[in-house]
Short mmCIF file of C-alpha atoms in Angstrom, two decimals:
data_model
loop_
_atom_site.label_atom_id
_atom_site.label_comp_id
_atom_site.label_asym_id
_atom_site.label_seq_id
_atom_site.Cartn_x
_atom_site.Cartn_y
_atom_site.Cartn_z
CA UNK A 30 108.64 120.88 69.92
CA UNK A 31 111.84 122.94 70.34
CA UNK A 32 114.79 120.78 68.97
CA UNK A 33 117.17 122.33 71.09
CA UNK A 34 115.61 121.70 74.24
CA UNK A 35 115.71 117.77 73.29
CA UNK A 36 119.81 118.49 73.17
CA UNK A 37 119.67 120.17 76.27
CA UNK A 38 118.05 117.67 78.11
CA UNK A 39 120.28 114.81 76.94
CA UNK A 40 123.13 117.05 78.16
CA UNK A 41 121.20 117.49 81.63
CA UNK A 42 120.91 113.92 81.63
CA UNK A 43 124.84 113.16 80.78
CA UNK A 44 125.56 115.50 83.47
CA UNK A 45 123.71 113.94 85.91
CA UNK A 46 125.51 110.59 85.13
CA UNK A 47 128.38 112.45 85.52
CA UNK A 48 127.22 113.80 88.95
CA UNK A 49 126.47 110.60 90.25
CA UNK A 50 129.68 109.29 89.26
CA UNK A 51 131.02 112.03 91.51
CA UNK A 52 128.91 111.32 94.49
CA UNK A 53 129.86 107.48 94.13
CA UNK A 54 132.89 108.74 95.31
CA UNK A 55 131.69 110.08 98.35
CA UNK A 56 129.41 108.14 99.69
CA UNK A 57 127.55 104.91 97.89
CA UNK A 58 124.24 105.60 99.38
CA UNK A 59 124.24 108.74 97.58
CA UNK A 60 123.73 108.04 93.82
CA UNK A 61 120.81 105.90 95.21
CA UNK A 62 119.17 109.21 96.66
CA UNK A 63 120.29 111.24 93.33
CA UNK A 64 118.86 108.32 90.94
CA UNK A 65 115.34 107.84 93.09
CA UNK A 66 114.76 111.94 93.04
CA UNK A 67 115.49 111.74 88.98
CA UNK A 68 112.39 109.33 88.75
CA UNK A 69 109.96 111.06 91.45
CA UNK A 70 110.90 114.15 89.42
CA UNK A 71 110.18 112.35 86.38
CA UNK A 72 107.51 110.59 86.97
CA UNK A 73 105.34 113.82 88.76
CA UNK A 74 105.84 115.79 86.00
CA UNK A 75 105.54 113.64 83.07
CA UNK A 76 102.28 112.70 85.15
CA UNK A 77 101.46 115.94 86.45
CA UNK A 78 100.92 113.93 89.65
CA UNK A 79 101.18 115.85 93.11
CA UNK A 80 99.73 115.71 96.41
CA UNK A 81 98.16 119.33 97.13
CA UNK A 82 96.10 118.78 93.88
CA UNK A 83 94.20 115.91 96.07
CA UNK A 84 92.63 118.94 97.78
CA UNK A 85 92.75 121.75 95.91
CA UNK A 86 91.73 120.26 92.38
CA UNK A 87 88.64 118.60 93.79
CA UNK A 88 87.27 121.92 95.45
CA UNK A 89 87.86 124.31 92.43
CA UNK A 90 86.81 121.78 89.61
CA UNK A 91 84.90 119.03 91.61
CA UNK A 92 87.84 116.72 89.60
CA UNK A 93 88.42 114.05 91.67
CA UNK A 94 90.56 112.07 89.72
CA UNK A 95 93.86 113.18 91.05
CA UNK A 96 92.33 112.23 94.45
CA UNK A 97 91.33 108.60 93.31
CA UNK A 98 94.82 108.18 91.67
CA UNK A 99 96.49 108.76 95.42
CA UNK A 100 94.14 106.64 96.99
CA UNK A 101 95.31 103.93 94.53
CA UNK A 102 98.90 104.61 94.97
CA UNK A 103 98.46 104.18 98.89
CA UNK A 104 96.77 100.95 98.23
CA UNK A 105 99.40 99.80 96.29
CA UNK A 106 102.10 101.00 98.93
CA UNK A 107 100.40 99.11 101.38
CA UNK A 108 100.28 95.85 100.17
CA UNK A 109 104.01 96.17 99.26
CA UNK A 110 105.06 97.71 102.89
CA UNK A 111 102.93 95.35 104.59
CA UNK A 112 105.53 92.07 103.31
CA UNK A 113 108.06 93.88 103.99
CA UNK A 114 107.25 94.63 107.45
CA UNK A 115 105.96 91.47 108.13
CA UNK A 116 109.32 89.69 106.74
CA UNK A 117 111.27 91.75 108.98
CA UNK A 118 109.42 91.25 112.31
CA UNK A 119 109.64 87.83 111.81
CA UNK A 120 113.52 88.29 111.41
CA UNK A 121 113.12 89.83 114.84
CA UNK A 122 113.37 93.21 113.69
CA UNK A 123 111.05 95.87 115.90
CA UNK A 124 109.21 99.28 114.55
CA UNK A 125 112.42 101.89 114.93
CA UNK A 126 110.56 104.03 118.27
CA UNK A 127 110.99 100.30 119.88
CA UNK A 128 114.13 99.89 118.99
CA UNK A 129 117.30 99.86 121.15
CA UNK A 130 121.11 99.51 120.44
CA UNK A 131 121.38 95.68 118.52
CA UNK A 132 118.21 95.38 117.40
CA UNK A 133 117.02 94.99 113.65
CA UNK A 134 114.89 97.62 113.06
CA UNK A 135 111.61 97.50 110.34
CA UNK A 136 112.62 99.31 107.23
CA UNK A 137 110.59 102.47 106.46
CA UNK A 138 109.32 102.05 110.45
CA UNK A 139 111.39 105.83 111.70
CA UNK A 140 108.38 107.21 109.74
CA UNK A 141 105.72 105.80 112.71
CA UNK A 142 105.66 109.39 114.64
CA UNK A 143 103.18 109.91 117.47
CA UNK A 144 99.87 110.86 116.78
CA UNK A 145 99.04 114.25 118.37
CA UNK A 146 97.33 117.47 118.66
CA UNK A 147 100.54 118.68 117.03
CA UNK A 148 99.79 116.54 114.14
CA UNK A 149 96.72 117.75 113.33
CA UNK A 150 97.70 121.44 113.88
CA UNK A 151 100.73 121.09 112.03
CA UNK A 152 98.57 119.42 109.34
CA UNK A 153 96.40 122.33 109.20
CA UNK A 154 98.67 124.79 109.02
CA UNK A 155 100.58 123.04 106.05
CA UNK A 156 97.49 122.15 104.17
CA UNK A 157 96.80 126.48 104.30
CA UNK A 158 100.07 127.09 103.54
CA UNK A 159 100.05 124.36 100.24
CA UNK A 160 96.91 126.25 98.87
CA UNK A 161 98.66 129.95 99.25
CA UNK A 162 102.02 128.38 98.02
CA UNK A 163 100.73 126.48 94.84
CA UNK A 164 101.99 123.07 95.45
CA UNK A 165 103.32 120.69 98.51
CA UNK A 166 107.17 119.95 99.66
CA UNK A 167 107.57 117.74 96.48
CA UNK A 168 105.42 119.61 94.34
CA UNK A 169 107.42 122.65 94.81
CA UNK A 170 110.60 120.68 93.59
CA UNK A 171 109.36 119.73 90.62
CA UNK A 172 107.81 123.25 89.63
CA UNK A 173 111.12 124.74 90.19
CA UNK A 174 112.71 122.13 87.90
CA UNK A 175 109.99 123.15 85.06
CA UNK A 176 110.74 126.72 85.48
CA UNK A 177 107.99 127.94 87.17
CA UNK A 178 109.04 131.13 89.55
CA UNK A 179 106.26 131.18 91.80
CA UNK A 180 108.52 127.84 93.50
CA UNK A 181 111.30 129.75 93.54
CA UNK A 182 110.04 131.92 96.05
CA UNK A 183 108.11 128.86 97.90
CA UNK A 184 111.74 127.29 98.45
CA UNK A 185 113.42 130.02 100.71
CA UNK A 186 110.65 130.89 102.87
CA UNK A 187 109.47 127.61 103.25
CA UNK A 188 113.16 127.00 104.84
CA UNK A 189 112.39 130.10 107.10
CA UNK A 190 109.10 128.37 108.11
CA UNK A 191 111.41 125.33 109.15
CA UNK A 192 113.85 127.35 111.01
CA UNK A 193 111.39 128.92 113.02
CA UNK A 194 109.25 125.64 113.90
CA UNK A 195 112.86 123.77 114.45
CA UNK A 196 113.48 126.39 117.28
CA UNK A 197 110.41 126.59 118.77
CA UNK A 198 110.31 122.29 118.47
CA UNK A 199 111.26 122.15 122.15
CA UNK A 200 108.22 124.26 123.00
CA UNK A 201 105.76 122.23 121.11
CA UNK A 202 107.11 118.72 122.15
CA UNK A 203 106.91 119.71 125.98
CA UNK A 204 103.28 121.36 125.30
CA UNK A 205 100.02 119.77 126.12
CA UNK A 206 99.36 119.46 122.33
CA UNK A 207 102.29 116.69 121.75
CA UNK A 208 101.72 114.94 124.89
CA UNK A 209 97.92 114.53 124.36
CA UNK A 210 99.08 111.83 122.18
CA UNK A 211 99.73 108.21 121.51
CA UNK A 212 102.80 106.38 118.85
CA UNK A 213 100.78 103.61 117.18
CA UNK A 214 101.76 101.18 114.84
CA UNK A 215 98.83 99.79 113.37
CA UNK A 216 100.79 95.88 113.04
CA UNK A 217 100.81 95.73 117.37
CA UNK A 218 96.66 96.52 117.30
CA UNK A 219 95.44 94.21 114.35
CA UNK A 220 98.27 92.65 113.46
CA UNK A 221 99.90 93.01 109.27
CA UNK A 222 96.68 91.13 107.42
CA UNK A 223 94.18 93.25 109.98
CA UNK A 224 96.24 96.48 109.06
CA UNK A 225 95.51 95.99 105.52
CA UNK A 226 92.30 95.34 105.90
CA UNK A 227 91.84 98.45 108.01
CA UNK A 228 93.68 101.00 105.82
CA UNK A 229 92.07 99.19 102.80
CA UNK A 230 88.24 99.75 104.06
CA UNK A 231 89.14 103.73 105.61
CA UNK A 232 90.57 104.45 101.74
CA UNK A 233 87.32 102.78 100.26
CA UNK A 234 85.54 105.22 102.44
CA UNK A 235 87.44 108.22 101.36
CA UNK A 236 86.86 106.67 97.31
CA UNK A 237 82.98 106.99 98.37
CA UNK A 238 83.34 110.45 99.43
CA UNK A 239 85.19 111.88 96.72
CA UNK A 240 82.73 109.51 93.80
CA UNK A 241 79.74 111.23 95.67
CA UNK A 242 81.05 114.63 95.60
CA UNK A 243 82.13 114.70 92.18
CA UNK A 244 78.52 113.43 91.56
CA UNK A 245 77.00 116.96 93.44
CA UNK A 246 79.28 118.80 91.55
CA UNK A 247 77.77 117.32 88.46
CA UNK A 248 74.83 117.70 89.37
CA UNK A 249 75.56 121.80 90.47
CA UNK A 250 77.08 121.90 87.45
CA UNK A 251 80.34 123.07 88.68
CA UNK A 252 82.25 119.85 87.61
CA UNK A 253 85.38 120.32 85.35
CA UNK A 254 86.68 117.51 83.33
CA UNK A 255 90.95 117.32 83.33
CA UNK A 256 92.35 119.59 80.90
CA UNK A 257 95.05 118.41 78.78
CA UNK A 258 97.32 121.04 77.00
CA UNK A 259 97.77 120.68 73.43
CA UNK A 260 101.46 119.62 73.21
CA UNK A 261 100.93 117.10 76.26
CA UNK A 262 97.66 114.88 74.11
CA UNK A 263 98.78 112.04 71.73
CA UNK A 264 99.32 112.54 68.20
CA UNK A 265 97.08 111.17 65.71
CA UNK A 266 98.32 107.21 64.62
CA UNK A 267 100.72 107.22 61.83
CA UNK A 268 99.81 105.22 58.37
CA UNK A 269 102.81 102.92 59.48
CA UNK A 270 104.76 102.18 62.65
CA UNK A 271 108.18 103.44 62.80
CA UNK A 272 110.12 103.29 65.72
CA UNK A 273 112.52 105.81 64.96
CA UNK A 274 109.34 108.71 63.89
CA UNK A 275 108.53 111.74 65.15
CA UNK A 276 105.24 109.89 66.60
CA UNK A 277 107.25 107.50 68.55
CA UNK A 278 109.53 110.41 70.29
CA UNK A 279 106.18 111.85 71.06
CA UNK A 280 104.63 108.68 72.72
CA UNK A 281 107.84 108.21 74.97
CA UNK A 282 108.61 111.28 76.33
CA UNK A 283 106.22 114.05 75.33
CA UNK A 284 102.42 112.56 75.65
CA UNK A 285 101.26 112.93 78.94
CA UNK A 286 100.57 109.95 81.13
CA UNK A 287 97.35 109.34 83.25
CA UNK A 288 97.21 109.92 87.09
CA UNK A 289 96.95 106.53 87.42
CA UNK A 290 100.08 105.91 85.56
CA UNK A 291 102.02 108.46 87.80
CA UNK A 292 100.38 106.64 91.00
CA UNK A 293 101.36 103.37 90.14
CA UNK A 294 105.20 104.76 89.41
CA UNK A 295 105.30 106.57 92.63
CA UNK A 296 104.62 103.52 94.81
CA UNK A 297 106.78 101.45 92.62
CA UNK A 298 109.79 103.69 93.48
CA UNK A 299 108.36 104.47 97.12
CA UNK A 300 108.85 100.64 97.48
CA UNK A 301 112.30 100.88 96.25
CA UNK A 302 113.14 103.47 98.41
CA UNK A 303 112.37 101.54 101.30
CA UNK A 304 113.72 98.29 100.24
CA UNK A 305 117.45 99.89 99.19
CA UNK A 306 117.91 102.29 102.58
CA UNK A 307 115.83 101.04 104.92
CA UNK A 308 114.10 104.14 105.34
CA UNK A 309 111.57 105.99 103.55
CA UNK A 310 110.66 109.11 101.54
CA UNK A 311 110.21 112.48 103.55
CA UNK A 312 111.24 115.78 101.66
CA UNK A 313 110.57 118.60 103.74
CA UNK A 314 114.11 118.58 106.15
CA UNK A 315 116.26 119.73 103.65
CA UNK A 316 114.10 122.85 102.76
CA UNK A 317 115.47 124.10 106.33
CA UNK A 318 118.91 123.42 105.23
CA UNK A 319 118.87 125.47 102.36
CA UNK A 320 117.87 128.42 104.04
CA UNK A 321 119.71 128.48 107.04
CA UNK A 322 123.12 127.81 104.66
CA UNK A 323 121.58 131.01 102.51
CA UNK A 324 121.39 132.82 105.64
CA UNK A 325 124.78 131.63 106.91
CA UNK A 326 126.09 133.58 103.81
CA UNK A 327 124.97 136.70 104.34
CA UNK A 328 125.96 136.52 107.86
CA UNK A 329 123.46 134.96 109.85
CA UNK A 330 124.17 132.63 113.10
CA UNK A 331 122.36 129.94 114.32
CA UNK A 332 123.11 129.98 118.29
CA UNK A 333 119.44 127.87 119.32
CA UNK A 334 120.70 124.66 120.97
CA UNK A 335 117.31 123.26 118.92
CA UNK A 336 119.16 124.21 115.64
CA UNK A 337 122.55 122.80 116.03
CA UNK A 338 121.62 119.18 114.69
CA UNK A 339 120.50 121.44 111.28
CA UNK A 340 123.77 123.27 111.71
CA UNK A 341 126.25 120.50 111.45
CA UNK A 342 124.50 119.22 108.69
CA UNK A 343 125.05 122.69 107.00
CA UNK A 344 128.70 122.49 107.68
CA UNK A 345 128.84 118.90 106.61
CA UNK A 346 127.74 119.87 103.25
CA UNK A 347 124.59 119.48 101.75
CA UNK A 348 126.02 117.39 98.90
CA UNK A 349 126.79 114.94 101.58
CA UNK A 350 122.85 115.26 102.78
CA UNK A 351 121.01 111.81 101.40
CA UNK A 352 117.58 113.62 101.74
CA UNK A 353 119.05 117.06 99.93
CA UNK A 354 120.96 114.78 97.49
CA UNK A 355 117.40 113.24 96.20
CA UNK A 356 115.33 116.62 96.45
CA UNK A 357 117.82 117.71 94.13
CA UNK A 358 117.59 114.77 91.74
CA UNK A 359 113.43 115.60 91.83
CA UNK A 360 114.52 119.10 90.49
CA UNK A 361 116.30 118.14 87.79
CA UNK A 362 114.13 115.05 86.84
CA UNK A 363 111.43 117.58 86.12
CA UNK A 364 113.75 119.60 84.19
CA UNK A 365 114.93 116.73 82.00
CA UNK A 366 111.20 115.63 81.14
CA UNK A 367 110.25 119.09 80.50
CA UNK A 368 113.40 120.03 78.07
CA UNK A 369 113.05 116.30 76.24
CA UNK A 370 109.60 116.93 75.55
CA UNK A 371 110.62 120.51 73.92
CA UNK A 372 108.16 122.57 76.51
CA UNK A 373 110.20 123.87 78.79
CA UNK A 374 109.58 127.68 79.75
CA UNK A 375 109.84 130.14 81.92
CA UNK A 376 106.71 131.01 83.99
CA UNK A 377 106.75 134.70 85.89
CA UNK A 378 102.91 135.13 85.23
CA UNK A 379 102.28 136.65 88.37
CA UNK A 380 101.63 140.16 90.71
CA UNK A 381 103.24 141.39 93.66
CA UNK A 382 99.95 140.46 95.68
CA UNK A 383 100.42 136.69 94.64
CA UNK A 384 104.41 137.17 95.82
CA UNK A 385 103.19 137.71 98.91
CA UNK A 386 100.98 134.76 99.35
CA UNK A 387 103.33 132.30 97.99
CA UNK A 388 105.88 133.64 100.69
CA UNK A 389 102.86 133.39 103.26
CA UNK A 390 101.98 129.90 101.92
CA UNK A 391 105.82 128.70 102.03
CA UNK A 392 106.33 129.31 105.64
CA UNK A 393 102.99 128.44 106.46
CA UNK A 394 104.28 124.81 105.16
CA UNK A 395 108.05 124.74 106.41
CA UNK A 396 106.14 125.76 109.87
CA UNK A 397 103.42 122.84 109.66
CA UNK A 398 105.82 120.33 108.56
CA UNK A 399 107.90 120.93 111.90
CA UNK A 400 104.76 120.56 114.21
CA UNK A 401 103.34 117.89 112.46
CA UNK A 402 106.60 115.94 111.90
CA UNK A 403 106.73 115.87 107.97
CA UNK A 404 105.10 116.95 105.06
CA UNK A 405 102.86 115.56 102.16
CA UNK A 406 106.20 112.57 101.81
CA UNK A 407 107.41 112.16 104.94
CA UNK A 408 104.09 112.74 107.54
CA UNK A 409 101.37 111.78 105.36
CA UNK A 410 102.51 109.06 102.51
CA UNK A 411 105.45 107.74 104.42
CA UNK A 412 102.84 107.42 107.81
CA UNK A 413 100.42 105.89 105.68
CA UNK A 414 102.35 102.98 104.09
CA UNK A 415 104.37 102.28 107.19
CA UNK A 416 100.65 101.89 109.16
CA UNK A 417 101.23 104.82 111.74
CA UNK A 418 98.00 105.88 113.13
CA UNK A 419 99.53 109.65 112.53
CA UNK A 420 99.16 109.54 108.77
CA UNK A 421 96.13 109.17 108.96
CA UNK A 422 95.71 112.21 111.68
CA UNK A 423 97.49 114.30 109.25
CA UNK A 424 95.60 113.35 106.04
CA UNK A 425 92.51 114.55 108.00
CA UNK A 426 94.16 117.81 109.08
CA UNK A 427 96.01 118.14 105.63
CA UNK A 428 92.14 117.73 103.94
CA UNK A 429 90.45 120.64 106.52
CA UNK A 430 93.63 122.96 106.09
CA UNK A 431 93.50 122.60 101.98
CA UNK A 432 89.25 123.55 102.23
CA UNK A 433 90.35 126.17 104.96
CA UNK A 434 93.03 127.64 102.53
CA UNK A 435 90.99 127.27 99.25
CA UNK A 436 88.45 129.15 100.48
CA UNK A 437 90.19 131.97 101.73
CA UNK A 438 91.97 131.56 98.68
CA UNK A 439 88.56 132.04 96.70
CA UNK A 440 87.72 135.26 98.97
CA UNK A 441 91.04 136.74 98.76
CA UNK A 442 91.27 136.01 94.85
CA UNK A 443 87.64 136.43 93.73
CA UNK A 444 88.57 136.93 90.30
CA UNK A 445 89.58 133.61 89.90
CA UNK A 446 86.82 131.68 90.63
CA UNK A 447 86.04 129.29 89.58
CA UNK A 448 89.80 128.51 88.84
CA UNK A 449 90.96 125.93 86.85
CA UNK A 450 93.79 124.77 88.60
CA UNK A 451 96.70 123.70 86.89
CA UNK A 452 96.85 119.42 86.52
CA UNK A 453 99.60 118.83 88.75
CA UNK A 454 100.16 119.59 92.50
#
């Protein structure tokens, strides 16, 4: 462990105190966003917990226990989400598409987005473009806060991806594809206990799937148990305790933690997110914003009437963006676990071939995430646990675009096959 990188990450730390100090100033809501990306940050990479791993992990190494650690996080989402929709609607408060000026709206309900052709393209699309690109929307935060370039060039053209399905948005939302569709909340067809039963016996079918094709992967002999790098497993149990001991510092921020660990985390602060703003976790938008204020430097205008809402929040400042505000936390959360544990790094192990399919793969997503209405956060998880029948359109598009994309991954990279994918994302 490099002793300097433990001081470096205490100052990272100090200065994000600092920062949120700073945005207190601004705005209170804020240092909420700043403080919930720290954790996610934290928590995926301590973890090395992600979504596109679901998908891709499974097919290369017949692993499914990323997969199973998801499902349980969603279970654990819903139970939560599921009070706290039902204690709202019995406040009177209605699912936000419902909703007109007065009423109480359902905390974490703006995430219930109609269920469409669109959906499942734009699932499709993004699920290709998360095996090209190496990792989802938050995945790709937290690889760029652990130093790894290939996210580096994800981020920009990811933003392009979003600029170009923002301006063609009009197109798809007056096309056949969006309109042969229907917003459901699951709560007005089987009512809260019904919903949970629902969701609860469709993610016991999907546990089934994955436990019977980890078993024919066994059985093929293709199955990969995790790999754990050396630095990341525990250290063997000193003679005698000591809190203050290089075995200690180990245990708390160095040794990795379990999938299941990172699942139960994520729905812990999920639940927090929803509970403190009334919303709910979506991380794709700002990746738009980025790019079109990188662009805007160098010149560039943005004259489509379906980009102007994306303008103004340029020219507000996107340290006055909540969503922006907590993707940047989930950079620097990864950062800080990586320099306290000693193992940071810089990663450009790559050729100009793979360049070019992370660039593919990032606009593939920014693209997908427009037509589908949100990404791995914000269209799948955040659709899930607020029981809109869309999440579950776009986990089923998400699934066929990641087997669509590993495969041409697979024929485009032979040479890697099988590949052992890295643990998280």
């Amino acid at each position: 462990m490099k002793k300097q990188q433990v001081f470096m990450g205490i100052v990272v730390l100090i200065l994000m105190v600092v920062f949120t100090n700073s945005l207190s100033a601004r705005d209170p809501k804020l240092p909420l966003f700043l403080i919930t990306g720290l954790m996610l940050g934290y928590v995926f990479t301590r973890s090395r917990f992600g979504f596109a791993g679901s998908v891709r992990k499974i097919y290369f190494t017949g692993n499914g226990s990323l997969t199973k650690a998801l499902l349980l996080m969603f279970a654990l989402s819903i139970i939560a989400t599921a009070g706290i929709h039902y204690g709202a609607a019995q406040k009177g408060a209605v699912a936000a598409f419902r909703a007109v000026e007065g009423d109480m709206v359902i905390p974490g309900s703006g995430f219930v987005q109609p269920a469409s052709l669109s959906t499942i393209i734009g699932g499709i699309i993004f699920g290709i473009g998360m095996i090209f690109g190496g990792c989802c929307a938050s995945g790709t935060l937290t690889d760029v806060g652990e130093g790894d370039a290939r996210a580096w060039i994800v981020v920009p053209f990811f933003g392009f991806g979003g600029i170009i399905g923002a301006m063609q948005g009009p197109w798809w939302k007056e096309s056949v594809f969006s309109k042969a569709g229907v917003q459901v909340y699951l709560p007005d067809v089987f009512g809260y206990v019904g919903t949970v039963i629902v969701s609860f016996i469709l993610l016991l079918i999907i546990y089934n799937i994955v436990k019977k094709y980890e078993e024919k992967r066994q059985k093929a002999g293709t199955y990969m148990d995790e790999i754990y790098e050396e630095w990341q497993k525990p250290l063997p149990n000193a003679e005698s305790f000591k809190f203050f001991s290089k075995e200690s510092y180990h245990k708390f921020f160095v040794e990795r933690w379990s999938f299941t660990t990172g699942a139960v985390l994520t729905a812990t602060i999920f639940i927090f997110i929803i509970n403190t703003t009334g919303g709910s976790w979506g991380a794709s938008g700002p990746y738009t914003l980025w790019s079109m204020w990188l662009l805007q430097k160098v010149g560039v205008s943005f004259s489509s009437e379906a980009l102007q809402g994306s303008v103004e929040a340029v020219n507000n400042g996107l340290m006055n963006h909540t969503v922006s505000i907590r993707n940047i936390g989930m950079i620097f959360g990864a950062l800080i676990a990586m320099l306290l544990a000693g193992n940071f790094k810089f990663n450009f192990d790559f050729k100009f071939k793979d360049v070019v399919f992370y660039a593919i793969g990032g606009l593939l997503m920014g693209y997908g995430a427009r037509v589908a209405g949100g990404c791995n956060a914000g269209a799948l998880y955040s659709g899930i646990a607020n029981f809109s029948l869309s999440g579950w359109f776009f986990l089923v598009a998400l699934t066929v675009g990641g087997i669509i994309g590993s495969r041409l991954f697979l024929r485009i990279f032979p040479e890697k096959a099988p590949f052992k994918v890295p643990a998280k994302d």
